[in-house]
Amino acid sequence: MKLPPLVQAFVLHFGEMGSRWGINRTVGQIYALLYVSPDPLNAEQIVEALGVSRSNVSMGLKELQAWNLAIPKHIPDDRRDHFTTPDDVWQILRTLAEERKKREVDPTLSVLRELLMQTPGNAEERHAQQRMAEMHGLIEQLTTWYDDVKRLETERLASLLALGARVTRLLEAKDKVVGLVRGRTPASARES
Amino acid sequence: MKLPPLVQAFVLHFGEMGSRWGINRTVGQIYALLYVSPDPLNAEQIVEALGVSRSNVSMGLKELQAWNLAIPKHIPDDRRDHFTTPDDVWQILRTLAEERKKREVDPTLSVLRELLMQTPGNAEERHAQQRMAEMHGLIEQLTTWYDDVKRLETERLASLLALGARVTRLLEAKDKVVGLVRGRTPASARES
DNA sequence: CCGATATTTCAGAAATTCCTGAAATGTCGG
DNA sequence: CCGACATTTCAGGAATTTCTGAAATATCGG
C-alpha cells in the first residue's frame, strides 16, 4: 500500500473499524479510499493503492454498490468503471441508516409480528409473548419515527439535530401557543 | 435445546441476527433467553436451555455484562449467580446506543481529530483532509445531539419520537410566534 | 467474428472467530 | 485449612468468513 500518510491512516482505520460495522476490512478500506479521493477511481487503481487482489476489489465494490455507498461514474473514452462515494455526508448517513434498518431491524420486526400472532400454550409462553410485545412496540415506534424523519432534506435534518432535546422544552410551550399559531398562519397550522 | 416453541423461535432468531449485530450466536441466544424469562436464570439453566457448553455461557454472560445487557441478581440462599436483562426496553435502547457509540463511533472521531491536526503535504492530502473535516463535522453534530437526547427520561423520549419530523413544521411556526412565546413563557424562550 | 481489455465467478487456501473440555481459580460453610 | 461447589481461563479444534488466483464471462472496436 503506497498512499500519502494522511490517507493511509484514514484507510487503515476504516479497515480496522470495518469488522465492528459488519463489513470486512477490504470493503472498509475501499470505501475510505473512494471517500477521500478527489476523482473517481477504477478497480485497478484501488488494487494498487490497497495492495489486495483484483477479485477482492471486485467483490468489495459489488458490496458497496449494494449498500449504495459506491456509485459508478462513467469516464468518457474509458471502458473501465470508475467509482466514487456519494459526496453529501448527510446523504451517506441516510443511506447507511436505511440499509442497516433493512438488514438489522426489519427481519426482527417481521419475526416478532409472526410470533405475536401465535397463541401461547402456557404461562411461560404468555410471559415471553408479553416481552416480545414490548420489544415490538419499541421497534415500531422507532421505525415510525425514522420513516418520518428520513425524508427531511439535509438542511432541516441538521436544524432538527441542532435543536436536539431542547425540543421537548419547546413542546411544553406548544400547547399554549398552538391555537394561536393556527389562527394566524393557516397554512403551517394545517401541516402540524 | 428444549424450550417452548415460541421462546425457541425467538431465541434462534436472535442467534441468527447476532452476526449482523456484531455479537456471536451464543451471546444473542443468551440475551434473548434472559429477555423473555420470567425469572433470573443461572448459568447451568442457560446451558440446558441452549445446549451449549458451560464455558461458552460463561464467556457470553461476561460479554453481555460488559454491554450492560445482563445484570446479576442475587438469589437468597443460592451461591450461583442469576441473570436478567434490564426490564425497561427504553433503557435497553439507551444502553445499546451508548455502547455502540463507544465502540463504533468514538474511535473514529478520535482518529479524525488527530488526522485533522496534521499539515497536509500536497493537494491530494489537502482534499482528503477536507473530506475528513466534513465527516468529522457530521459525527460531532450527531454525537452532540445524542448527548443531548440521551438524558431524557423514557416518557419524554417517547413523546419526542412520536412527534418526529412534525417538529420541523412546528419550527416554521416558531419564528412567527417566538416573540409571543418570549412574552408569555420566558423560561422556554431562552432555550429556543 | 476476432482479439484485446475489463469484470465476475468460484474453488479452495488463509485468516479469523467461535466453541469446547480440561485445568485453574475463586468462594463459601464448617 | 479443607472440601464442595461455582466460575473463569485458555489451548486448540471446529466453524465461519475473507481473500486469492485461475478460469469463465462480458464488452468493445475493428
CSV table of C-alpha atoms (C1' of nucleotides) in Angstrom, one decimal:
chain,number,residue,atom,x,y,z
A,1,MET,CA,0.0,0.0,0.0
A,2,LYS,CA,1.5,3.3,-1.1
A,3,LEU,CA,-0.5,6.3,-0.2
A,4,PRO,CA,0.1,9.7,1.4
A,5,PRO,CA,0.4,9.2,5.1
A,6,LEU,CA,-2.8,11.0,5.9
A,7,VAL,CA,-4.8,9.0,3.5
A,8,GLN,CA,-3.2,5.8,4.5
A,9,ALA,CA,-4.0,6.3,8.2
A,10,PHE,CA,-7.6,7.0,7.3
A,11,VAL,CA,-7.9,4.0,5.1
A,12,LEU,CA,-6.3,1.7,7.6
A,13,HIS,CA,-8.6,2.9,10.4
A,14,PHE,CA,-11.7,2.2,8.3
A,15,GLY,CA,-10.3,-1.2,7.6
A,16,GLU,CA,-10.0,-1.9,11.3
A,17,MET,CA,-13.4,-0.5,12.1
A,18,GLY,CA,-14.9,-2.5,9.3
A,19,SER,CA,-15.2,-5.6,11.4
A,20,ARG,CA,-17.1,-3.7,14.1
A,21,TRP,CA,-19.5,-2.4,11.5
A,22,GLY,CA,-20.3,-5.8,9.9
A,23,ILE,CA,-18.3,-5.2,6.8
A,24,ASN,CA,-14.9,-6.7,6.1
A,25,ARG,CA,-11.6,-5.0,6.1
A,26,THR,CA,-11.2,-4.6,2.3
A,27,VAL,CA,-14.7,-3.1,1.9
A,28,GLY,CA,-13.9,-0.6,4.6
A,29,GLN,CA,-10.7,0.3,3.0
A,30,ILE,CA,-12.2,0.7,-0.4
A,31,TYR,CA,-14.9,2.9,0.9
A,32,ALA,CA,-12.4,5.1,2.8
A,33,LEU,CA,-10.2,5.4,-0.2
A,34,LEU,CA,-13.0,6.4,-2.5
A,35,TYR,CA,-14.3,8.8,0.1
A,36,VAL,CA,-11.2,10.9,0.2
A,37,SER,CA,-10.2,10.6,-3.4
A,38,PRO,CA,-10.6,13.8,-5.4
A,39,ASP,CA,-11.6,11.8,-8.5
A,40,PRO,CA,-13.4,8.6,-9.2
A,41,LEU,CA,-11.1,5.5,-9.2
A,42,ASN,CA,-11.2,2.4,-11.2
A,43,ALA,CA,-10.6,-1.1,-9.9
A,44,GLU,CA,-7.0,-1.3,-10.9
A,45,GLN,CA,-6.1,1.9,-9.1
A,46,ILE,CA,-7.8,0.5,-6.0
A,47,VAL,CA,-5.8,-2.7,-6.3
A,48,GLU,CA,-2.6,-0.7,-6.5
A,49,ALA,CA,-3.5,1.7,-3.7
A,50,LEU,CA,-4.6,-1.1,-1.2
A,51,GLY,CA,-2.4,-4.0,-2.3
A,52,VAL,CA,-5.2,-6.5,-2.4
A,53,SER,CA,-6.3,-8.8,-5.2
A,54,ARG,CA,-8.3,-7.7,-8.2
A,55,SER,CA,-11.1,-10.1,-7.4
A,56,ASN,CA,-11.3,-8.9,-3.9
A,57,VAL,CA,-11.8,-5.4,-5.1
A,58,SER,CA,-14.4,-6.6,-7.5
A,59,MET,CA,-16.4,-8.2,-4.7
A,60,GLY,CA,-15.9,-5.2,-2.4
A,61,LEU,CA,-17.2,-2.8,-5.0
A,62,LYS,CA,-20.2,-5.0,-5.6
A,63,GLU,CA,-21.0,-5.0,-1.9
A,64,LEU,CA,-20.5,-1.2,-1.6
A,65,GLN,CA,-22.8,-0.7,-4.5
A,66,ALA,CA,-25.4,-2.9,-2.8
A,67,TRP,CA,-25.2,-0.6,0.1
A,68,ASN,CA,-25.4,2.4,-2.2
A,69,LEU,CA,-22.1,3.6,-0.8
A,70,ALA,CA,-20.2,3.4,-4.1
A,71,ILE,CA,-21.6,4.7,-7.3
A,72,PRO,CA,-20.2,4.1,-10.8
A,73,LYS,CA,-19.1,7.2,-12.7
A,74,HIS,CA,-18.6,6.8,-16.4
A,75,ILE,CA,-15.5,8.5,-17.7
A,76,PRO,CA,-15.6,9.4,-21.4
A,77,ASP,CA,-13.3,7.3,-23.7
A,78,ASP,CA,-12.6,4.8,-20.9
A,79,ARG,CA,-14.1,1.4,-20.8
A,80,ARG,CA,-13.2,0.8,-17.2
A,81,ASP,CA,-15.8,1.5,-14.5
A,82,HIS,CA,-14.8,4.3,-12.1
A,83,PHE,CA,-16.3,4.7,-8.7
A,84,THR,CA,-16.9,7.5,-6.1
A,85,THR,CA,-18.8,7.7,-2.9
A,86,PRO,CA,-21.9,10.0,-2.6
A,87,ASP,CA,-20.5,13.3,-1.8
A,88,ASP,CA,-23.1,14.7,0.7
A,89,VAL,CA,-22.2,13.2,4.1
A,90,TRP,CA,-25.8,13.6,5.2
A,91,GLN,CA,-26.9,11.6,2.3
A,92,ILE,CA,-24.4,8.9,3.2
A,93,LEU,CA,-25.9,8.9,6.7
A,94,ARG,CA,-29.4,8.4,5.4
A,95,THR,CA,-28.2,5.6,3.1
A,96,LEU,CA,-26.4,3.9,6.0
A,97,ALA,CA,-29.4,4.2,8.3
A,98,GLU,CA,-31.7,2.8,5.6
A,99,GLU,CA,-29.5,-0.2,4.8
A,100,ARG,CA,-28.9,-1.0,8.4
A,101,LYS,CA,-32.5,-0.9,9.2
A,102,LYS,CA,-33.2,-3.2,6.3
A,103,ARG,CA,-30.7,-5.7,7.4
A,104,GLU,CA,-30.8,-5.4,11.2
A,105,VAL,CA,-34.2,-4.3,12.2
A,106,ASP,CA,-36.8,-5.4,9.6
A,107,PRO,CA,-36.2,-9.1,9.9
A,108,THR,CA,-36.6,-8.9,13.7
A,109,LEU,CA,-39.8,-6.9,13.3
A,110,SER,CA,-41.3,-9.5,11.0
A,111,VAL,CA,-40.4,-12.4,13.3
A,112,LEU,CA,-41.9,-10.6,16.2
A,113,ARG,CA,-45.1,-10.0,14.4
A,114,GLU,CA,-45.3,-13.6,13.5
A,115,LEU,CA,-44.7,-14.8,17.0
A,116,LEU,CA,-47.2,-12.4,18.4
A,117,MET,CA,-49.9,-13.9,16.3
A,118,GLN,CA,-49.5,-17.3,17.9
A,119,THR,CA,-51.4,-18.5,20.9
A,120,PRO,CA,-49.3,-19.1,23.9
A,121,GLY,CA,-49.5,-22.6,25.3
A,122,ASN,CA,-48.8,-21.8,28.9
A,123,ALA,CA,-47.9,-19.1,31.4
A,124,GLU,CA,-44.2,-19.1,30.4
A,125,GLU,CA,-45.1,-18.5,26.8
A,126,ARG,CA,-47.6,-15.9,27.7
A,127,HIS,CA,-45.0,-14.0,29.6
A,128,ALA,CA,-42.5,-14.4,26.7
A,129,GLN,CA,-45.1,-13.0,24.3
A,130,GLN,CA,-45.7,-10.1,26.7
A,131,ARG,CA,-42.0,-9.2,26.5
A,132,MET,CA,-41.9,-9.6,22.8
A,133,ALA,CA,-44.9,-7.3,22.5
A,134,GLU,CA,-42.9,-4.7,24.4
A,135,MET,CA,-39.9,-5.0,22.1
A,136,HIS,CA,-42.2,-4.9,19.1
A,137,GLY,CA,-43.8,-1.7,20.3
A,138,LEU,CA,-40.4,-0.1,20.8
A,139,ILE,CA,-39.2,-1.1,17.4
A,140,GLU,CA,-42.4,0.0,15.7
A,141,GLN,CA,-42.2,3.4,17.3
A,142,LEU,CA,-38.6,3.8,16.3
A,143,THR,CA,-39.2,2.9,12.7
A,144,THR,CA,-42.2,5.1,12.5
A,145,TRP,CA,-40.1,8.0,13.8
A,146,TYR,CA,-37.4,7.0,11.3
A,147,ASP,CA,-39.7,6.9,8.4
A,148,ASP,CA,-40.9,10.3,9.4
A,149,VAL,CA,-37.5,11.8,9.7
A,150,LYS,CA,-35.7,10.2,6.8
A,151,ARG,CA,-37.5,12.3,4.2
A,152,LEU,CA,-36.2,15.5,5.6
A,153,GLU,CA,-33.8,17.3,3.4
A,154,THR,CA,-30.3,18.0,4.7
A,155,GLU,CA,-30.9,21.5,5.9
A,156,ARG,CA,-33.9,20.6,8.0
A,157,LEU,CA,-32.4,17.5,9.4
A,158,ALA,CA,-29.4,19.5,10.5
A,159,SER,CA,-31.5,22.0,12.2
A,160,LEU,CA,-33.6,19.3,13.9
A,161,LEU,CA,-30.4,17.8,15.3
A,162,ALA,CA,-29.1,21.2,16.3
A,163,LEU,CA,-32.3,21.6,18.3
A,164,GLY,CA,-32.0,18.3,20.0
A,165,ALA,CA,-33.6,17.7,23.3
A,166,ARG,CA,-34.4,21.3,23.6
A,167,VAL,CA,-37.4,20.4,21.5
A,168,THR,CA,-39.1,18.9,24.5
A,169,ARG,CA,-38.9,22.2,26.3
A,170,LEU,CA,-40.4,23.9,23.3
A,171,LEU,CA,-43.1,21.3,23.5
A,172,GLU,CA,-44.1,22.5,26.9
A,173,ALA,CA,-44.8,25.8,25.3
A,174,LYS,CA,-46.6,24.3,22.3
A,175,ASP,CA,-49.9,23.7,24.0
A,176,LYS,CA,-50.0,27.3,25.0
A,177,VAL,CA,-49.4,28.7,21.5
A,178,VAL,CA,-50.7,26.1,19.1
A,179,GLY,CA,-54.2,27.6,18.9
A,180,LEU,CA,-52.7,30.9,18.3
A,181,VAL,CA,-50.5,29.6,15.5
A,182,ARG,CA,-53.4,28.0,13.9
A,183,GLY,CA,-55.3,31.3,13.9
A,184,ARG,CA,-52.5,33.3,12.4
A,185,THR,CA,-50.9,31.0,9.8
A,186,PRO,CA,-53.5,28.6,8.5
A,187,ALA,CA,-51.0,27.1,6.0
A,188,SER,CA,-48.4,26.0,8.5
A,189,ALA,CA,-51.1,25.1,11.0
A,190,ARG,CA,-52.6,22.6,8.6
A,191,GLU,CA,-49.3,20.8,8.4
A,192,SER,CA,-48.7,20.4,12.0
B,1,MET,CA,-32.3,-27.1,23.1
B,2,LYS,CA,-35.7,-27.8,24.8
B,3,LEU,CA,-37.8,-24.8,25.1
B,4,PRO,CA,-41.4,-23.8,24.4
B,5,PRO,CA,-41.8,-23.3,20.6
B,6,LEU,CA,-42.5,-19.6,20.9
B,7,VAL,CA,-39.4,-19.0,23.1
B,8,GLN,CA,-37.3,-21.2,20.9
B,9,ALA,CA,-38.2,-19.3,17.7
B,10,PHE,CA,-37.3,-16.1,19.4
B,11,VAL,CA,-34.0,-17.4,20.8
B,12,LEU,CA,-33.0,-18.9,17.5
B,13,HIS,CA,-33.8,-15.7,15.6
B,14,PHE,CA,-31.6,-13.6,18.0
B,15,GLY,CA,-28.9,-16.2,17.5
B,16,GLU,CA,-29.1,-15.7,13.7
B,17,MET,CA,-29.2,-11.9,13.9
B,18,GLY,CA,-26.3,-11.9,16.3
B,19,SER,CA,-23.8,-12.0,13.5
B,20,ARG,CA,-25.4,-8.9,11.8
B,21,TRP,CA,-25.2,-7.1,15.1
B,22,GLY,CA,-21.5,-7.8,15.8
B,23,ILE,CA,-22.2,-10.3,18.5
B,24,ASN,CA,-22.0,-14.1,18.2
B,25,ARG,CA,-24.7,-16.6,18.1
B,26,THR,CA,-24.5,-17.8,21.6
B,27,VAL,CA,-24.5,-14.2,23.1
B,28,GLY,CA,-27.5,-13.4,21.0
B,29,GLN,CA,-29.3,-16.5,22.2
B,30,ILE,CA,-28.4,-16.0,25.9
B,31,TYR,CA,-29.7,-12.4,25.7
B,32,ALA,CA,-33.0,-13.5,24.1
B,33,LEU,CA,-33.5,-16.2,26.6
B,34,LEU,CA,-32.9,-13.9,29.6
B,35,TYR,CA,-35.1,-11.3,28.0
B,36,VAL,CA,-38.2,-13.5,27.8
B,37,SER,CA,-37.6,-15.5,31.0
B,38,PRO,CA,-40.0,-14.6,33.8
B,39,ASP,CA,-37.2,-15.1,36.4
B,40,PRO,CA,-33.5,-14.7,36.5
B,41,LEU,CA,-31.5,-17.7,35.3
B,42,ASN,CA,-28.3,-19.2,36.4
B,43,ALA,CA,-25.6,-20.4,34.1
B,44,GLU,CA,-26.5,-24.0,34.4
B,45,GLN,CA,-30.1,-23.3,33.3
B,46,ILE,CA,-28.9,-21.5,30.3
B,47,VAL,CA,-26.6,-24.4,29.4
B,48,GLU,CA,-29.6,-26.7,29.5
B,49,ALA,CA,-31.9,-24.4,27.6
B,50,LEU,CA,-29.5,-23.7,24.8
B,51,GLY,CA,-27.4,-26.8,24.7
B,52,VAL,CA,-24.0,-25.1,24.6
B,53,SER,CA,-21.0,-25.6,26.8
B,54,ARG,CA,-20.7,-24.2,30.3
B,55,SER,CA,-17.6,-22.1,29.4
B,56,ASN,CA,-19.3,-20.7,26.4
B,57,VAL,CA,-22.2,-19.4,28.6
B,58,SER,CA,-19.7,-18.0,31.0
B,59,MET,CA,-18.0,-16.0,28.2
B,60,GLY,CA,-21.3,-15.0,26.8
B,61,LEU,CA,-22.5,-13.7,30.1
B,62,LYS,CA,-19.3,-11.8,30.6
B,63,GLU,CA,-19.8,-10.1,27.3
B,64,LEU,CA,-23.4,-9.2,28.0
B,65,GLN,CA,-22.4,-7.7,31.3
B,66,ALA,CA,-19.8,-5.6,29.5
B,67,TRP,CA,-22.6,-4.4,27.3
B,68,ASN,CA,-24.8,-3.8,30.4
B,69,LEU,CA,-27.3,-6.1,28.8
B,70,ALA,CA,-27.2,-8.8,31.5
B,71,ILE,CA,-27.3,-7.9,35.2
B,72,PRO,CA,-26.6,-10.3,38.0
B,73,LYS,CA,-29.4,-10.8,40.5
B,74,HIS,CA,-28.5,-12.4,43.8
B,75,ILE,CA,-30.9,-15.0,44.9
B,76,PRO,CA,-31.0,-15.6,48.7
B,77,ASP,CA,-29.5,-18.9,49.8
B,78,ASP,CA,-28.1,-19.7,46.4
B,79,ARG,CA,-24.4,-19.3,45.7
B,80,ARG,CA,-24.9,-19.4,41.9
B,81,ASP,CA,-25.2,-16.1,40.0
B,82,HIS,CA,-28.5,-15.5,38.4
B,83,PHE,CA,-29.0,-13.1,35.5
B,84,THR,CA,-31.7,-11.0,34.0
B,85,THR,CA,-31.9,-8.3,31.3
B,86,PRO,CA,-32.8,-4.7,32.2
B,87,ASP,CA,-36.6,-4.7,32.0
B,88,ASP,CA,-37.4,-1.3,30.6
B,89,VAL,CA,-37.0,-1.6,26.8
B,90,TRP,CA,-36.2,2.1,26.5
B,91,GLN,CA,-33.4,1.7,29.0
B,92,ILE,CA,-32.1,-1.2,26.9
B,93,LEU,CA,-32.2,1.1,23.8
B,94,ARG,CA,-30.2,3.7,25.6
B,95,THR,CA,-27.7,1.2,26.7
B,96,LEU,CA,-27.4,-0.2,23.3
B,97,ALA,CA,-26.9,3.2,21.8
B,98,GLU,CA,-24.3,4.1,24.4
B,99,GLU,CA,-22.3,1.0,23.9
B,100,ARG,CA,-22.4,1.1,20.1
B,101,LYS,CA,-21.3,4.7,20.1
B,102,LYS,CA,-18.4,3.9,22.4
B,103,ARG,CA,-17.3,1.0,20.2
B,104,GLU,CA,-18.2,2.2,16.7
B,105,VAL,CA,-18.1,6.0,16.7
B,106,ASP,CA,-15.8,7.3,19.3
B,107,PRO,CA,-12.6,5.6,17.9
B,108,THR,CA,-13.3,7.1,14.5
B,109,LEU,CA,-13.9,10.5,16.0
B,110,SER,CA,-10.6,10.4,17.8
B,111,VAL,CA,-8.7,9.3,14.7
B,112,LEU,CA,-10.3,12.0,12.6
B,113,ARG,CA,-9.4,14.7,15.2
B,114,GLU,CA,-5.8,13.5,15.1
B,115,LEU,CA,-5.6,13.5,11.3
B,116,LEU,CA,-7.1,16.9,11.1
B,117,MET,CA,-4.4,18.3,13.3
B,118,GLN,CA,-1.7,17.3,10.8
B,119,THR,CA,-0.5,19.5,8.0
B,120,PRO,CA,-1.3,18.2,4.5
B,121,GLY,CA,1.8,17.6,2.3
B,122,ASN,CA,0.1,18.2,-1.0
B,123,ALA,CA,-3.1,18.9,-2.9
B,124,GLU,CA,-4.3,15.3,-2.6
B,125,GLU,CA,-3.8,15.3,1.2
B,126,ARG,CA,-5.4,18.7,1.4
B,127,HIS,CA,-8.5,17.4,-0.3
B,128,ALA,CA,-8.6,14.3,1.8
B,129,GLN,CA,-8.4,16.4,4.9
B,130,GLN,CA,-11.3,18.5,3.6
B,131,ARG,CA,-13.4,15.4,3.3
B,132,MET,CA,-12.4,14.2,6.7
B,133,ALA,CA,-13.4,17.5,8.1
B,134,GLU,CA,-16.9,17.0,6.6
B,135,MET,CA,-17.2,13.6,8.2
B,136,HIS,CA,-15.9,14.9,11.5
B,137,GLY,CA,-18.4,17.7,11.5
B,138,LEU,CA,-21.3,15.3,10.8
B,139,ILE,CA,-20.2,12.9,13.6
B,140,GLU,CA,-19.7,15.7,16.0
B,141,GLN,CA,-23.2,17.0,15.3
B,142,LEU,CA,-24.7,13.6,15.7
B,143,THR,CA,-22.9,12.9,19.0
B,144,THR,CA,-23.9,16.3,20.3
B,145,TRP,CA,-27.5,15.6,19.5
B,146,TYR,CA,-27.2,12.2,21.1
B,147,ASP,CA,-25.6,13.5,24.3
B,148,ASP,CA,-28.5,16.0,24.4
B,149,VAL,CA,-31.2,13.4,23.9
B,150,LYS,CA,-29.9,10.5,25.9
B,151,ARG,CA,-30.6,12.1,29.2
B,152,LEU,CA,-34.3,12.4,28.5
B,153,GLU,CA,-36.4,10.1,30.7
B,154,THR,CA,-38.5,7.5,28.9
B,155,GLU,CA,-41.7,9.4,28.8
B,156,ARG,CA,-40.2,12.4,27.1
B,157,LEU,CA,-38.1,10.4,24.7
B,158,ALA,CA,-41.2,8.6,23.6
B,159,SER,CA,-43.1,11.8,23.0
B,160,LEU,CA,-40.2,13.3,21.1
B,161,LEU,CA,-40.2,10.3,18.9
B,162,ALA,CA,-44.0,10.4,18.5
B,163,LEU,CA,-43.6,14.0,17.3
B,164,GLY,CA,-40.9,13.1,14.8
B,165,ALA,CA,-40.4,15.2,11.8
B,166,ARG,CA,-43.5,17.2,12.5
B,167,VAL,CA,-41.2,19.2,14.8
B,168,THR,CA,-39.7,21.0,11.8
B,169,ARG,CA,-43.1,22.2,10.8
B,170,LEU,CA,-43.6,23.4,14.3
B,171,LEU,CA,-40.3,25.2,13.8
B,172,GLU,CA,-41.6,27.1,10.9
B,173,ALA,CA,-44.2,28.5,13.1
B,174,LYS,CA,-41.7,29.1,15.8
B,175,ASP,CA,-40.2,32.2,14.2
B,176,LYS,CA,-43.6,33.7,13.8
B,177,VAL,CA,-44.6,33.2,17.4
B,178,VAL,CA,-41.3,33.3,19.2
B,179,GLY,CA,-41.7,36.8,20.4
B,180,LEU,CA,-45.0,36.0,21.7
B,181,VAL,CA,-43.7,32.9,23.5
B,182,ARG,CA,-41.0,35.0,25.0
B,183,GLY,CA,-43.5,37.4,26.3
B,184,ARG,CA,-45.6,34.6,27.8
B,185,THR,CA,-43.1,31.9,28.9
B,186,PRO,CA,-39.7,33.5,29.5
B,187,ALA,CA,-38.0,30.2,30.5
B,188,SER,CA,-38.7,28.3,27.3
B,189,ALA,CA,-38.0,31.3,25.1
B,190,ARG,CA,-34.4,31.5,26.5
B,191,GLU,CA,-33.8,28.0,25.3
B,192,SER,CA,-35.0,28.3,21.7
C,1,DC,C1',-16.2,-12.9,-35.7
C,2,DC,C1',-11.7,-11.8,-33.5
C,3,DG,C1',-8.6,-10.0,-30.3
C,4,DA,C1',-7.9,-7.0,-26.6
C,5,DT,C1',-9.4,-5.5,-22.4
C,6,DA,C1',-12.4,-5.4,-18.3
C,7,DT,C1',-15.1,-7.8,-14.9
C,8,DT,C1',-17.1,-11.6,-12.4
C,9,DT,C1',-17.3,-16.2,-10.6
C,10,DC,C1',-15.8,-19.6,-7.7
C,11,DA,C1',-13.0,-23.4,-5.5
C,12,DG,C1',-10.0,-23.7,-2.1
C,13,DA,C1',-6.2,-21.5,0.8
C,14,DA,C1',-5.6,-18.3,4.5
C,15,DA,C1',-7.2,-15.8,8.3
C,16,DT,C1',-10.3,-15.1,11.8
C,17,DT,C1',-13.8,-16.1,15.1
C,18,DC,C1',-16.3,-19.3,17.9
C,19,DC,C1',-16.8,-23.0,20.9
C,20,DT,C1',-15.3,-26.8,23.8
C,21,DG,C1',-13.3,-29.6,27.6
C,22,DA,C1',-9.9,-29.7,30.9
C,23,DA,C1',-7.5,-27.4,34.3
C,24,DA,C1',-7.0,-23.4,37.2
C,25,DT,C1',-9.0,-20.2,40.2
C,26,DG,C1',-12.3,-18.3,43.3
C,27,DT,C1',-15.7,-18.6,47.2
C,28,DC,C1',-18.2,-20.3,50.7
C,29,DG,C1',-19.5,-23.0,55.1
C,30,DG,C1',-17.7,-25.6,58.5
D,1,DC,C1',-7.4,-25.0,56.1
D,2,DC,C1',-10.5,-28.3,53.8
D,3,DG,C1',-13.9,-29.9,50.7
D,4,DA,C1',-17.7,-28.8,47.9
D,5,DC,C1',-19.4,-26.2,44.5
D,6,DA,C1',-19.2,-22.3,41.1
D,7,DT,C1',-16.9,-19.7,37.7
D,8,DT,C1',-13.1,-18.4,34.7
D,9,DT,C1',-9.3,-19.2,31.7
D,10,DC,C1',-7.3,-20.9,27.8
D,11,DA,C1',-5.2,-24.1,24.3
D,12,DG,C1',-6.5,-26.0,20.4
D,13,DG,C1',-10.2,-28.0,17.3
D,14,DA,C1',-14.4,-26.6,14.6
D,15,DA,C1',-16.8,-23.4,12.0
D,16,DT,C1',-17.1,-19.3,9.5
D,17,DT,C1',-15.5,-15.6,6.9
D,18,DT,C1',-12.3,-13.4,3.9
D,19,DC,C1',-9.1,-13.4,0.2
D,20,DT,C1',-6.7,-15.1,-3.8
D,21,DG,C1',-5.6,-16.8,-8.5
D,22,DA,C1',-7.3,-19.1,-12.3
D,23,DA,C1',-10.8,-19.6,-15.4
D,24,DA,C1',-15.1,-18.0,-17.3
D,25,DT,C1',-17.8,-14.4,-19.0
D,26,DA,C1',-18.8,-9.8,-20.8
D,27,DT,C1',-17.9,-5.8,-23.8
D,28,DC,C1',-15.9,-3.3,-27.1
D,29,DG,C1',-13.6,-1.5,-31.7
D,30,DG,C1',-12.3,-3.1,-35.9
